[in-house]
Short mmCIF file of C-alpha atoms in Angstrom, two decimals:
data_model
loop_
_atom_site.label_atom_id
_atom_site.label_comp_id
_atom_site.label_asym_id
_atom_site.label_seq_id
_atom_site.Cartn_x
_atom_site.Cartn_y
_atom_site.Cartn_z
CA MET A 1 -12.33 40.34 50.20
CA SER A 2 -13.19 42.54 53.10
CA GLY A 3 -13.87 46.23 52.74
CA GLY A 4 -15.36 46.25 49.25
CA GLU A 5 -15.52 44.85 45.77
CA LEU A 6 -12.73 44.92 43.22
CA LYS A 7 -13.76 46.37 39.91
CA ALA A 8 -11.43 46.39 36.92
CA VAL A 9 -11.15 49.60 34.97
CA GLU A 10 -11.29 47.68 31.70
CA PRO A 11 -13.43 44.67 30.66
CA GLU A 12 -12.20 41.11 30.93
CA GLU A 13 -10.83 40.76 27.44
CA GLU A 14 -8.50 43.69 28.13
CA VAL A 15 -7.44 42.48 31.59
CA GLN A 16 -6.72 38.91 30.41
CA ARG A 17 -5.08 39.88 27.13
CA ASP A 18 -2.61 37.68 25.30
CA THR A 19 0.81 37.26 26.84
CA VAL A 20 2.58 38.13 23.59
CA ARG A 21 0.77 41.47 23.48
CA LEU A 22 1.80 42.15 27.05
CA LEU A 23 5.42 41.93 25.97
CA SER A 24 4.94 44.35 23.12
CA GLY A 25 5.50 47.32 25.41
CA ALA A 26 2.08 48.85 24.78
CA ASN A 27 0.75 51.06 27.52
CA GLY A 28 -2.43 49.02 27.81
CA SER A 29 -0.87 46.01 29.52
CA SER A 30 -2.45 43.95 32.27
CA SER A 31 -0.99 46.32 34.81
CA GLU A 32 -4.17 48.37 34.96
CA LYS A 33 -5.10 50.21 38.11
CA TYR A 34 -7.81 48.60 40.17
CA VAL A 35 -10.28 50.53 42.26
CA LEU A 36 -12.14 49.42 45.37
CA GLU A 37 -15.79 50.34 45.67
CA ASP A 38 -17.53 50.00 49.02
CA ASP A 39 -20.59 47.78 48.65
CA GLU A 40 -22.39 45.82 51.33
CA ASP A 41 -23.87 43.34 48.87
CA GLU A 42 -20.65 41.92 47.39
CA GLU A 43 -22.22 38.57 46.52
CA SER A 44 -24.79 40.20 44.23
CA LYS A 45 -22.05 41.79 42.15
CA LEU A 46 -19.77 38.80 41.62
CA ASP A 47 -21.29 38.19 38.21
CA GLU A 48 -19.97 41.56 37.06
CA TRP A 49 -16.43 40.21 37.50
CA GLY A 50 -16.64 37.92 34.49
CA LEU A 51 -18.27 37.72 31.11
CA ASP A 52 -20.49 34.76 30.18
CA GLY A 53 -20.14 33.22 33.63
CA ARG A 54 -16.35 33.52 33.78
CA TYR A 55 -13.96 35.41 36.02
CA THR A 56 -10.35 36.43 35.52
CA PHE A 57 -7.41 35.21 37.55
CA ASP A 58 -6.78 38.67 38.98
CA HIS A 59 -10.42 38.89 40.07
CA ALA A 60 -10.07 35.54 41.86
CA VAL A 61 -6.93 36.39 43.84
CA GLU A 62 -8.29 39.81 44.77
CA HIS A 63 -11.53 38.26 45.96
CA MET A 64 -9.72 35.64 48.10
CA GLY A 65 -7.46 38.26 49.65
CA PHE A 66 -4.45 37.43 51.81
CA GLY A 67 -5.33 34.55 54.11
CA ARG A 68 -4.14 31.42 55.85
CA PHE A 69 -2.69 29.85 52.72
CA HIS A 70 -0.59 32.95 52.01
CA TRP A 71 0.81 33.07 55.54
CA LYS A 72 1.97 29.46 55.20
CA LEU A 73 3.51 30.15 51.79
CA LEU A 74 5.18 33.28 53.17
CA MET A 75 6.99 31.25 55.82
CA LEU A 76 8.13 28.63 53.32
CA CYS A 77 9.32 31.23 50.80
CA GLY A 78 11.30 33.05 53.49
CA VAL A 79 13.68 30.07 53.68
CA GLY A 80 15.32 31.19 50.43
CA TYR A 81 16.31 34.50 51.93
CA PHE A 82 17.26 32.75 55.17
CA ALA A 83 19.65 30.48 53.27
CA GLU A 84 21.26 33.34 51.34
CA ILE A 85 21.82 35.51 54.39
CA THR A 86 23.26 32.70 56.51
CA GLU A 87 25.54 31.80 53.60
CA LEU A 88 26.90 35.33 53.31
CA VAL A 89 27.14 36.09 57.02
CA ILE A 90 28.51 32.74 58.17
CA VAL A 91 31.09 32.33 55.42
CA GLY A 92 32.31 35.86 56.12
CA PHE A 93 32.46 35.15 59.85
CA VAL A 94 34.15 31.72 59.75
CA ALA A 95 36.47 32.52 56.83
CA PRO A 96 39.32 33.74 59.10
CA ALA A 97 39.09 30.52 61.16
CA ILE A 98 39.08 28.36 58.01
CA GLU A 99 42.01 30.36 56.68
CA LYS A 100 43.99 29.59 59.83
CA ASP A 101 42.88 25.96 60.11
CA MET A 102 43.55 25.02 56.49
CA GLY A 103 46.48 27.39 55.89
CA LEU A 104 44.87 29.23 53.00
CA SER A 105 46.72 31.65 50.78
CA THR A 106 45.43 35.19 50.22
CA VAL A 107 43.85 34.13 46.91
CA GLU A 108 42.24 31.02 48.42
CA TYR A 109 40.86 33.12 51.26
CA GLY A 110 39.29 35.56 48.80
CA LEU A 111 37.92 32.75 46.64
CA LEU A 112 36.25 31.17 49.66
CA GLY A 113 34.08 34.25 50.06
CA SER A 114 33.58 34.54 46.32
CA SER A 115 32.60 30.86 45.87
CA SER A 116 29.16 31.60 47.28
CA PHE A 117 28.46 34.24 44.67
CA ILE A 118 29.89 32.21 41.79
CA GLY A 119 27.54 29.37 42.68
CA MET A 120 24.57 31.66 43.21
CA ALA A 121 25.10 33.38 39.85
CA ALA A 122 25.08 30.04 38.02
CA GLY A 123 22.10 28.81 40.03
CA ALA A 124 20.06 31.97 39.45
CA VAL A 125 20.27 31.60 35.66
CA PHE A 126 19.74 27.84 35.58
CA TRP A 127 16.85 27.59 38.03
CA GLY A 128 15.18 30.77 36.76
CA TYR A 129 15.01 29.24 33.28
CA ILE A 130 13.83 25.87 34.60
CA SER A 131 11.11 27.63 36.59
CA ASP A 132 9.81 29.59 33.59
CA ARG A 133 10.10 26.69 31.15
CA PHE A 134 8.88 23.73 33.20
CA GLY A 135 7.01 25.23 36.14
CA ARG A 136 7.81 26.76 39.52
CA LEU A 137 7.39 23.63 41.62
CA ILE A 138 10.38 21.60 40.38
CA SER A 139 12.80 24.44 41.14
CA PHE A 140 10.99 25.29 44.37
CA SER A 141 11.66 21.76 45.67
CA LEU A 142 15.10 20.88 44.29
CA THR A 143 16.87 24.13 45.15
CA VAL A 144 16.21 23.83 48.88
CA TRP A 145 17.41 20.21 48.99
CA MET A 146 20.60 21.10 47.12
CA THR A 147 21.22 23.96 49.54
CA PHE A 148 20.76 21.75 52.59
CA ILE A 149 22.94 18.88 51.34
CA GLY A 150 25.80 21.10 50.22
CA GLY A 151 25.69 23.22 53.37
CA PHE A 152 25.51 20.34 55.82
CA LEU A 153 28.22 18.21 54.19
CA SER A 154 30.61 21.16 54.01
CA ALA A 155 30.93 20.94 57.80
CA PHE A 156 32.78 17.64 57.28
CA SER A 157 35.14 18.84 54.51
CA PRO A 158 38.61 17.30 54.92
CA ASN A 159 40.36 19.89 52.73
CA TYR A 160 39.94 23.16 50.88
CA PRO A 161 38.99 21.79 47.39
CA ILE A 162 36.13 19.71 48.83
CA LEU A 163 35.00 22.61 51.03
CA PHE A 164 35.00 24.95 48.02
CA THR A 165 33.01 22.42 45.94
CA LEU A 166 30.36 21.84 48.61
CA ARG A 167 29.94 25.55 49.31
CA PHE A 168 29.53 26.02 45.55
CA LEU A 169 26.84 23.30 45.49
CA ALA A 170 24.95 24.95 48.35
CA ALA A 171 25.25 28.34 46.67
CA PHE A 172 24.01 26.89 43.36
CA GLY A 173 20.80 25.92 45.13
CA ILE A 174 20.54 29.25 46.95
CA GLY A 175 20.92 31.10 43.66
CA GLY A 176 17.74 29.48 42.38
CA MET A 177 15.78 29.79 45.61
CA LEU A 178 15.50 33.57 45.60
CA PRO A 179 14.06 34.15 42.10
CA VAL A 180 11.81 31.09 42.32
CA ASP A 181 10.58 31.80 45.87
CA TYR A 182 9.72 35.41 45.14
CA THR A 183 8.07 34.44 41.86
CA ILE A 184 5.79 31.74 43.25
CA PHE A 185 4.83 33.93 46.21
CA LEU A 186 4.05 36.94 43.99
CA GLU A 187 1.84 34.86 41.71
CA PHE A 188 -0.55 34.03 44.56
CA LEU A 189 -0.81 37.62 45.84
CA PRO A 190 -3.64 40.15 45.46
CA ALA A 191 -2.64 43.66 44.39
CA LYS A 192 -3.63 45.22 47.70
CA LYS A 193 -0.53 45.55 49.93
CA ARG A 194 1.39 43.28 47.57
CA GLY A 195 4.60 45.23 48.09
CA SER A 196 4.30 45.01 51.87
CA HIS A 197 3.78 41.26 51.70
CA ILE A 198 6.85 40.85 49.48
CA VAL A 199 8.89 42.83 52.01
CA LEU A 200 7.68 40.34 54.64
CA VAL A 201 9.42 37.53 52.70
CA GLY A 202 12.69 39.31 53.36
CA ALA A 203 11.80 39.90 56.99
CA VAL A 204 10.80 36.26 57.55
CA GLY A 205 14.11 35.15 56.05
CA VAL A 206 16.68 37.70 57.09
CA ILE A 207 15.76 38.41 60.72
CA PRO A 208 15.87 34.74 61.84
CA ALA A 209 18.92 34.17 59.62
CA LEU A 210 21.00 36.89 61.21
CA PHE A 211 19.89 36.07 64.73
CA VAL A 212 20.60 32.35 64.24
CA SER A 213 23.91 33.08 62.54
CA ALA A 214 25.05 35.50 65.23
CA ILE A 215 23.91 33.29 68.14
CA VAL A 216 25.49 30.15 66.68
CA ALA A 217 28.68 32.06 65.90
CA TYR A 218 28.74 33.47 69.43
CA SER A 219 28.09 30.06 71.00
CA PHE A 220 30.90 28.34 69.10
CA SER A 221 33.47 31.12 69.36
CA GLY A 222 36.31 30.92 71.86
CA LYS A 223 38.75 33.61 72.83
CA GLU A 224 41.08 32.86 69.95
CA ASP A 225 39.26 30.47 67.61
CA ILE A 226 35.89 29.58 66.07
CA LYS A 227 34.50 26.04 65.78
CA TRP A 228 33.61 26.67 62.17
CA ARG A 229 32.51 23.10 61.37
CA TRP A 230 29.84 23.21 64.04
CA VAL A 231 28.69 26.61 62.80
CA LEU A 232 28.33 25.46 59.17
CA GLY A 233 26.48 22.30 60.16
CA ILE A 234 24.01 23.84 62.58
CA VAL A 235 22.90 26.77 60.42
CA SER A 236 22.00 24.35 57.59
CA ILE A 237 19.50 22.39 59.73
CA PRO A 238 16.58 24.89 59.41
CA VAL A 239 16.94 24.69 55.62
CA GLY A 240 16.61 20.91 55.78
CA ILE A 241 13.42 21.20 57.85
CA MET A 242 11.91 23.59 55.32
CA ALA A 243 12.87 21.24 52.48
CA VAL A 244 10.56 18.62 54.00
CA LEU A 245 7.70 21.08 54.55
CA ARG A 246 7.85 22.50 51.01
CA ARG A 247 6.48 19.33 49.44
CA HIS A 248 2.95 20.50 50.30
CA VAL A 249 3.13 23.69 48.18
CA PRO A 250 1.15 23.56 44.88
CA GLU A 251 2.27 24.75 41.47
CA SER A 252 1.60 28.39 40.65
CA PRO A 253 -1.91 28.60 39.13
CA ARG A 254 -0.82 31.69 37.21
CA TYR A 255 1.85 29.57 35.52
CA HIS A 256 -0.74 26.90 34.63
CA LEU A 257 -2.93 29.62 33.14
CA ALA A 258 -0.02 31.05 31.14
CA ILE A 259 0.49 27.69 29.39
CA GLY A 260 -3.23 27.15 28.81
CA GLU A 261 -3.94 24.65 31.62
CA VAL A 262 -7.04 26.44 32.86
CA ASP A 263 -8.59 23.47 34.68
CA LYS A 264 -5.42 22.89 36.75
CA ALA A 265 -5.26 26.58 37.59
CA GLN A 266 -8.88 26.60 38.74
CA SER A 267 -8.36 23.46 40.83
CA ILE A 268 -5.49 25.10 42.71
CA LEU A 269 -7.48 28.31 43.19
CA GLU A 270 -10.32 26.27 44.68
CA LYS A 271 -7.93 24.69 47.21
CA VAL A 272 -6.45 28.10 48.11
CA ALA A 273 -9.95 29.55 48.55
CA GLU A 274 -10.90 26.61 50.77
CA THR A 275 -7.79 27.11 52.92
CA ASN A 276 -8.54 30.83 53.23
CA GLY A 277 -12.16 30.11 54.07
CA VAL A 278 -13.66 32.18 51.25
CA PRO A 279 -15.52 31.21 48.06
CA LEU A 280 -14.25 31.87 44.57
CA PRO A 281 -16.27 34.19 42.31
CA ARG A 282 -19.17 32.53 40.51
CA GLY A 283 -18.52 30.74 37.25
CA LYS A 284 -15.36 29.36 35.71
CA LEU A 285 -11.85 30.74 35.37
CA ALA A 286 -11.35 32.52 32.04
CA PRO A 287 -8.30 31.55 29.92
CA LEU A 288 -5.70 34.12 28.97
CA ARG A 289 -6.42 33.56 25.29
CA LYS A 290 -9.68 33.19 23.47
CA LYS A 291 -10.53 29.91 21.76
CA GLY A 292 -9.15 29.60 18.30
CA SER A 293 -5.80 31.21 19.12
CA SER A 294 -3.93 27.94 19.49
CA GLY A 295 -1.15 29.19 17.24
CA GLU A 296 -0.47 32.10 19.56
CA SER A 297 -0.66 29.80 22.58
CA GLU A 298 1.97 27.45 21.21
CA SER A 299 4.19 30.36 20.28
CA SER A 300 3.88 31.84 23.74
CA THR A 301 4.64 28.50 25.41
CA SER A 302 7.86 28.18 23.43
CA MET A 303 8.84 31.70 24.55
CA HIS A 304 8.98 30.82 28.25
CA GLY A 305 12.32 31.82 29.73
CA LYS A 306 13.59 33.55 26.56
CA ILE A 307 16.22 36.11 27.58
CA SER A 308 15.40 38.37 24.62
CA LEU A 309 11.96 39.01 26.14
CA LEU A 310 13.59 40.85 29.04
CA PHE A 311 14.12 43.70 26.56
CA LYS A 312 10.84 43.43 24.63
CA GLY A 313 9.02 46.73 24.54
CA ASP A 314 9.98 50.25 25.59
CA ILE A 315 9.32 49.76 29.29
CA LEU A 316 11.37 46.57 29.65
CA ARG A 317 14.18 47.97 27.51
CA ALA A 318 14.48 50.82 30.01
CA THR A 319 13.83 48.73 33.13
CA THR A 320 16.11 45.69 32.68
CA PRO A 321 19.51 47.44 32.41
CA ARG A 322 18.62 49.71 35.33
CA LEU A 323 17.73 46.74 37.51
CA TRP A 324 20.95 44.98 36.57
CA LEU A 325 23.00 48.04 37.56
CA MET A 326 21.07 48.44 40.81
CA TRP A 327 21.64 44.80 41.76
CA PHE A 328 25.35 45.07 40.98
CA LEU A 329 25.90 48.21 43.05
CA THR A 330 23.76 47.00 45.95
CA GLN A 331 25.46 43.65 46.32
CA PHE A 332 28.95 45.02 45.71
CA SER A 333 28.59 47.31 48.69
CA SER A 334 26.59 44.96 50.90
CA SER A 335 28.68 41.82 50.51
CA GLY A 336 31.84 43.85 50.89
CA MET A 337 30.68 45.34 54.17
CA VAL A 338 29.38 41.99 55.48
CA PHE A 339 32.72 40.39 54.65
CA ALA A 340 34.70 43.30 56.09
CA LEU A 341 32.83 43.82 59.39
CA PRO A 342 34.35 40.88 61.36
CA LYS A 343 37.83 41.72 60.13
CA ILE A 344 37.50 45.41 60.98
CA PHE A 345 36.09 44.77 64.46
CA ASP A 346 38.84 42.22 65.10
CA GLU A 347 41.81 44.36 64.05
CA THR A 348 40.47 47.76 65.12
CA PHE A 349 39.40 47.01 68.68
CA SER A 350 41.59 43.94 69.48
CA VAL A 351 38.83 42.03 71.27
CA SER A 352 38.10 38.30 71.55
CA LYS A 353 36.30 36.32 68.84
CA LYS A 354 33.33 35.95 71.16
CA ARG A 355 33.19 39.72 71.63
CA ILE A 356 33.27 40.22 67.86
CA ALA A 357 30.32 37.85 67.47
CA LEU A 358 28.45 39.82 70.13
CA ASP A 359 29.20 43.11 68.36
CA LEU A 360 27.84 41.67 65.12
CA LEU A 361 24.76 40.37 66.94
CA TRP A 362 23.96 43.91 68.07
CA GLY A 363 24.03 44.98 64.44
CA VAL A 364 21.20 42.57 63.67
CA PHE A 365 18.77 44.71 65.67
CA GLY A 366 18.91 47.31 62.90
CA LEU A 367 16.86 44.96 60.72
CA ILE A 368 13.70 45.45 62.73
CA PRO A 369 13.25 49.21 62.19
CA GLY A 370 14.78 48.98 58.71
CA LEU A 371 12.30 46.39 57.44
CA THR A 372 9.38 47.85 59.42
CA ILE A 373 9.80 51.19 57.66
CA ALA A 374 10.17 49.39 54.30
CA TYR A 375 6.91 47.51 54.96
CA PHE A 376 4.97 50.79 55.07
CA VAL A 377 6.80 53.01 52.57
CA VAL A 378 6.80 50.39 49.80
CA GLU A 379 3.06 51.02 49.33
CA ARG A 380 3.71 54.73 48.84
CA SER A 381 6.32 54.28 46.10
CA ARG A 382 8.63 51.45 45.14
CA LYS A 383 11.39 53.44 43.49
CA TYR A 384 11.50 56.56 45.64
CA SER A 385 11.46 54.51 48.84
CA LEU A 386 14.34 52.42 47.49
CA ALA A 387 16.25 55.56 46.51
CA ALA A 388 15.93 56.89 50.07
CA TYR A 389 17.31 53.62 51.45
CA TYR A 390 20.33 53.88 49.16
CA VAL A 391 21.14 57.31 50.57
CA ALA A 392 20.78 55.99 54.13
CA ALA A 393 23.02 53.00 53.41
CA GLY A 394 25.74 55.15 51.84
CA ALA A 395 25.70 57.56 54.78
CA SER A 396 25.88 54.65 57.25
CA VAL A 397 28.98 53.24 55.57
CA PHE A 398 30.71 56.61 55.72
CA MET A 399 29.89 56.97 59.40
CA PHE A 400 31.04 53.41 60.14
CA MET A 401 34.38 54.24 58.53
CA LEU A 402 34.78 57.29 60.78
CA THR A 403 33.96 55.26 63.91
CA THR A 404 36.50 52.54 63.11
CA MET A 405 39.26 54.33 61.22
CA GLY A 406 38.70 58.06 61.70
CA PHE A 407 38.57 60.68 64.42
CA LEU A 408 35.35 59.17 65.88
CA LYS A 409 37.02 55.81 66.53
CA ASN A 410 34.95 54.12 69.23
CA GLU A 411 33.59 50.57 69.58
CA PHE A 412 30.15 51.67 70.82
CA LEU A 413 29.71 54.17 67.97
CA ALA A 414 30.88 51.53 65.48
CA ILE A 415 28.17 49.17 66.75
CA VAL A 416 25.54 51.92 66.38
CA MET A 417 26.63 52.57 62.81
CA SER A 418 26.56 48.84 62.02
CA ILE A 419 22.96 48.76 63.31
CA LEU A 420 21.99 51.61 60.97
CA LEU A 421 23.87 49.97 58.12
CA ARG A 422 22.13 46.62 58.59
CA GLY A 423 18.70 48.22 58.62
CA SER A 424 19.25 50.29 55.50
CA MET A 425 21.05 47.43 53.72
CA GLU A 426 18.20 44.98 54.18
CA GLY A 427 15.66 47.65 53.32
CA CYS A 428 17.46 48.09 49.99
CA PHE A 429 17.31 44.38 49.22
CA SER A 430 13.65 43.98 50.21
CA LEU A 431 12.50 46.88 48.05
CA LEU A 432 14.77 45.84 45.18
CA ASN A 433 13.38 42.29 45.24
CA CYS A 434 9.86 43.69 45.17
CA THR A 435 10.59 46.03 42.26
CA SER A 436 12.37 43.33 40.26
CA VAL A 437 9.84 40.51 40.56
CA GLU A 438 6.95 42.84 39.67
CA ALA A 439 8.63 44.14 36.53
CA TYR A 440 8.30 41.03 34.35
CA PRO A 441 5.38 39.00 32.91
CA THR A 442 4.70 35.40 33.91
CA LEU A 443 6.62 33.64 31.15
CA VAL A 444 9.93 35.36 32.03
CA ARG A 445 9.34 36.41 35.64
CA ALA A 446 11.73 33.98 37.33
CA SER A 447 14.27 34.39 34.53
CA GLY A 448 14.03 38.16 34.84
CA LEU A 449 14.84 38.10 38.52
CA GLY A 450 17.37 35.30 38.02
CA ASN A 451 19.29 37.18 35.32
CA ALA A 452 19.28 40.34 37.41
CA GLN A 453 20.85 38.28 40.17
CA ILE A 454 23.75 37.37 37.89
CA PHE A 455 24.96 40.93 38.35
CA ASP A 456 24.18 40.72 42.04
CA HIS A 457 26.37 37.64 42.40
CA ILE A 458 29.14 38.86 40.12
CA ALA A 459 29.39 41.91 42.35
CA GLY A 460 29.34 39.68 45.41
CA ALA A 461 32.17 37.57 44.02
CA MET A 462 34.26 40.63 43.19
CA SER A 463 33.71 42.48 46.44
CA PRO A 464 35.55 40.18 48.91
CA LEU A 465 38.48 40.01 46.48
CA PHE A 466 38.40 43.78 46.19
CA PHE A 467 38.47 44.17 49.97
CA SER A 468 41.27 41.61 50.36
CA ILE A 469 43.49 43.78 48.13
CA PHE A 470 43.31 46.60 50.67
CA ASN A 471 43.02 44.41 53.75
CA ASP A 472 46.74 43.78 54.20
CA ASN A 473 47.42 47.51 54.50
CA THR A 474 45.21 49.14 57.12
CA ARG A 475 46.10 52.60 55.77
CA LEU A 476 44.51 51.70 52.43
CA ARG A 477 41.41 50.09 53.96
CA PRO A 478 39.43 53.39 54.00
CA ILE A 479 39.63 53.41 50.20
CA ALA A 480 37.65 50.18 49.99
CA ILE A 481 35.04 51.40 52.49
CA THR A 482 34.68 54.70 50.61
CA VAL A 483 34.07 52.83 47.36
CA TYR A 484 31.32 50.81 49.05
CA ALA A 485 29.62 53.99 50.27
CA VAL A 486 29.84 55.64 46.85
CA ALA A 487 28.35 52.54 45.18
CA TYR A 488 25.26 52.77 47.39
CA LEU A 489 24.85 56.45 46.53
CA ALA A 490 25.39 55.80 42.81
CA ALA A 491 22.43 53.37 42.79
CA PHE A 492 20.17 56.34 43.48
CA VAL A 493 20.25 57.47 39.83
CA PRO A 494 18.99 54.32 38.02
CA THR A 495 16.40 53.86 40.77
CA VAL A 496 14.65 57.22 40.42
CA THR A 497 14.72 56.94 36.62
CA LEU A 498 12.85 53.60 36.47
CA PRO A 499 9.93 54.01 34.02
CA MET A 500 7.34 52.27 36.21
CA ASP A 501 6.26 52.26 39.84
CA TYR A 502 4.05 49.23 40.49
CA VAL A 503 2.06 50.42 43.50
CA GLY A 504 -1.58 49.36 43.06
CA LEU A 505 -1.03 47.70 39.66
CA ALA A 506 -1.94 44.15 38.69
CA ILE A 507 1.08 42.10 37.66
CA LYS A 508 1.60 41.16 34.02
CA ASP A 509 0.45 37.82 32.64
#
């Protein structure tokens, strides 16, 4: 690792303590602060990193730093976010065309938007558990294939029931991709700039997703209609390409270590170190548990994915319900606005479908400053940076309402507000993903994020239905938009009261 040597504040037996003790809520968890000490002769001090010729997992990943392997993994993990964003944006954009083409009722139209979130909620729970119980790799591979197959075949749906089923299948895969992708990426990361690197996962996924979605939508939009089958088919192709490339990703070595497979963990670390072009510390990888604690090891293995562990200890008891509320409020507002934007631009400014797609494409440019700022501020504070983004998102929604329904009604101003809204919206999600995946130990990490996403997807399923209630009466539409703004602002409270801020802390084993 360039720039100095990593030295743990506590000795190895305290850093690599038993997983069960980590869940007890004691203050002395594996989330100790690490300090960097400048030293020219790093090689001479590697032996200090372990006891009896051993080194800890955290010492190994810190020593390897962020290198070539991590950049490759970053790109492959971004596909999960890519798939979710294209699902939400494209379904919201093509829903009016599908409604017209298939003659959908008001309820069917609302369910079409909600089907994505129903599938993602089920997938988040199922694949999060599978990932914690049987390893990250099986979920990492199967979820992306399920997403591609369901998404691509939906372009050929002959009727509404088959379309709904295939979109549900794709969403079931997407629901698992996010918790699993963030989990496996986190478990390879060093503590230094970890938050910034997690934000990059969102950037790698969401920026291409929105650009591809908007460009494809623009290209296949006529003056009065949208070739929705072409849109659904084309946006699924990048997911299929990534499904093929993902087969080269190894299992998480941190997961192997958590279930006592030390040799497998070390083998993967050696390959990562070789890819990054750096050596591992001297000696052998130390296990999480000392020899002779086989009873504890078996108990811990059986605890993988247990929902009750999300509330084990004072910190998790305070953190988990706050995260659930934050996910609910964030997605309720975000999915509602994403679903509402095409409809509002269409009926407010009476322009062509192609012009609407262009207006939405302009909004994508807000992602660049929004995620760039998040990349830097996340290393200052997770929770206070996220709280600031909630305030910005709520204010943007209010201003968008004024530029489309109020005294500031103007298409150009509406586009500007949509740009600000997009940037703050994606900043919220990037920082929330970072905060959530860092909060849980290895044996419930994917389940922790997956269960939080239940509330995310429940909110997403409710929000299009909520908007459709007010959609038929344009005079009542400001009520829905106001509720979305208030929800963003309400998320400020649970965010600033989170008990932990994980800047500079090692993640829990």
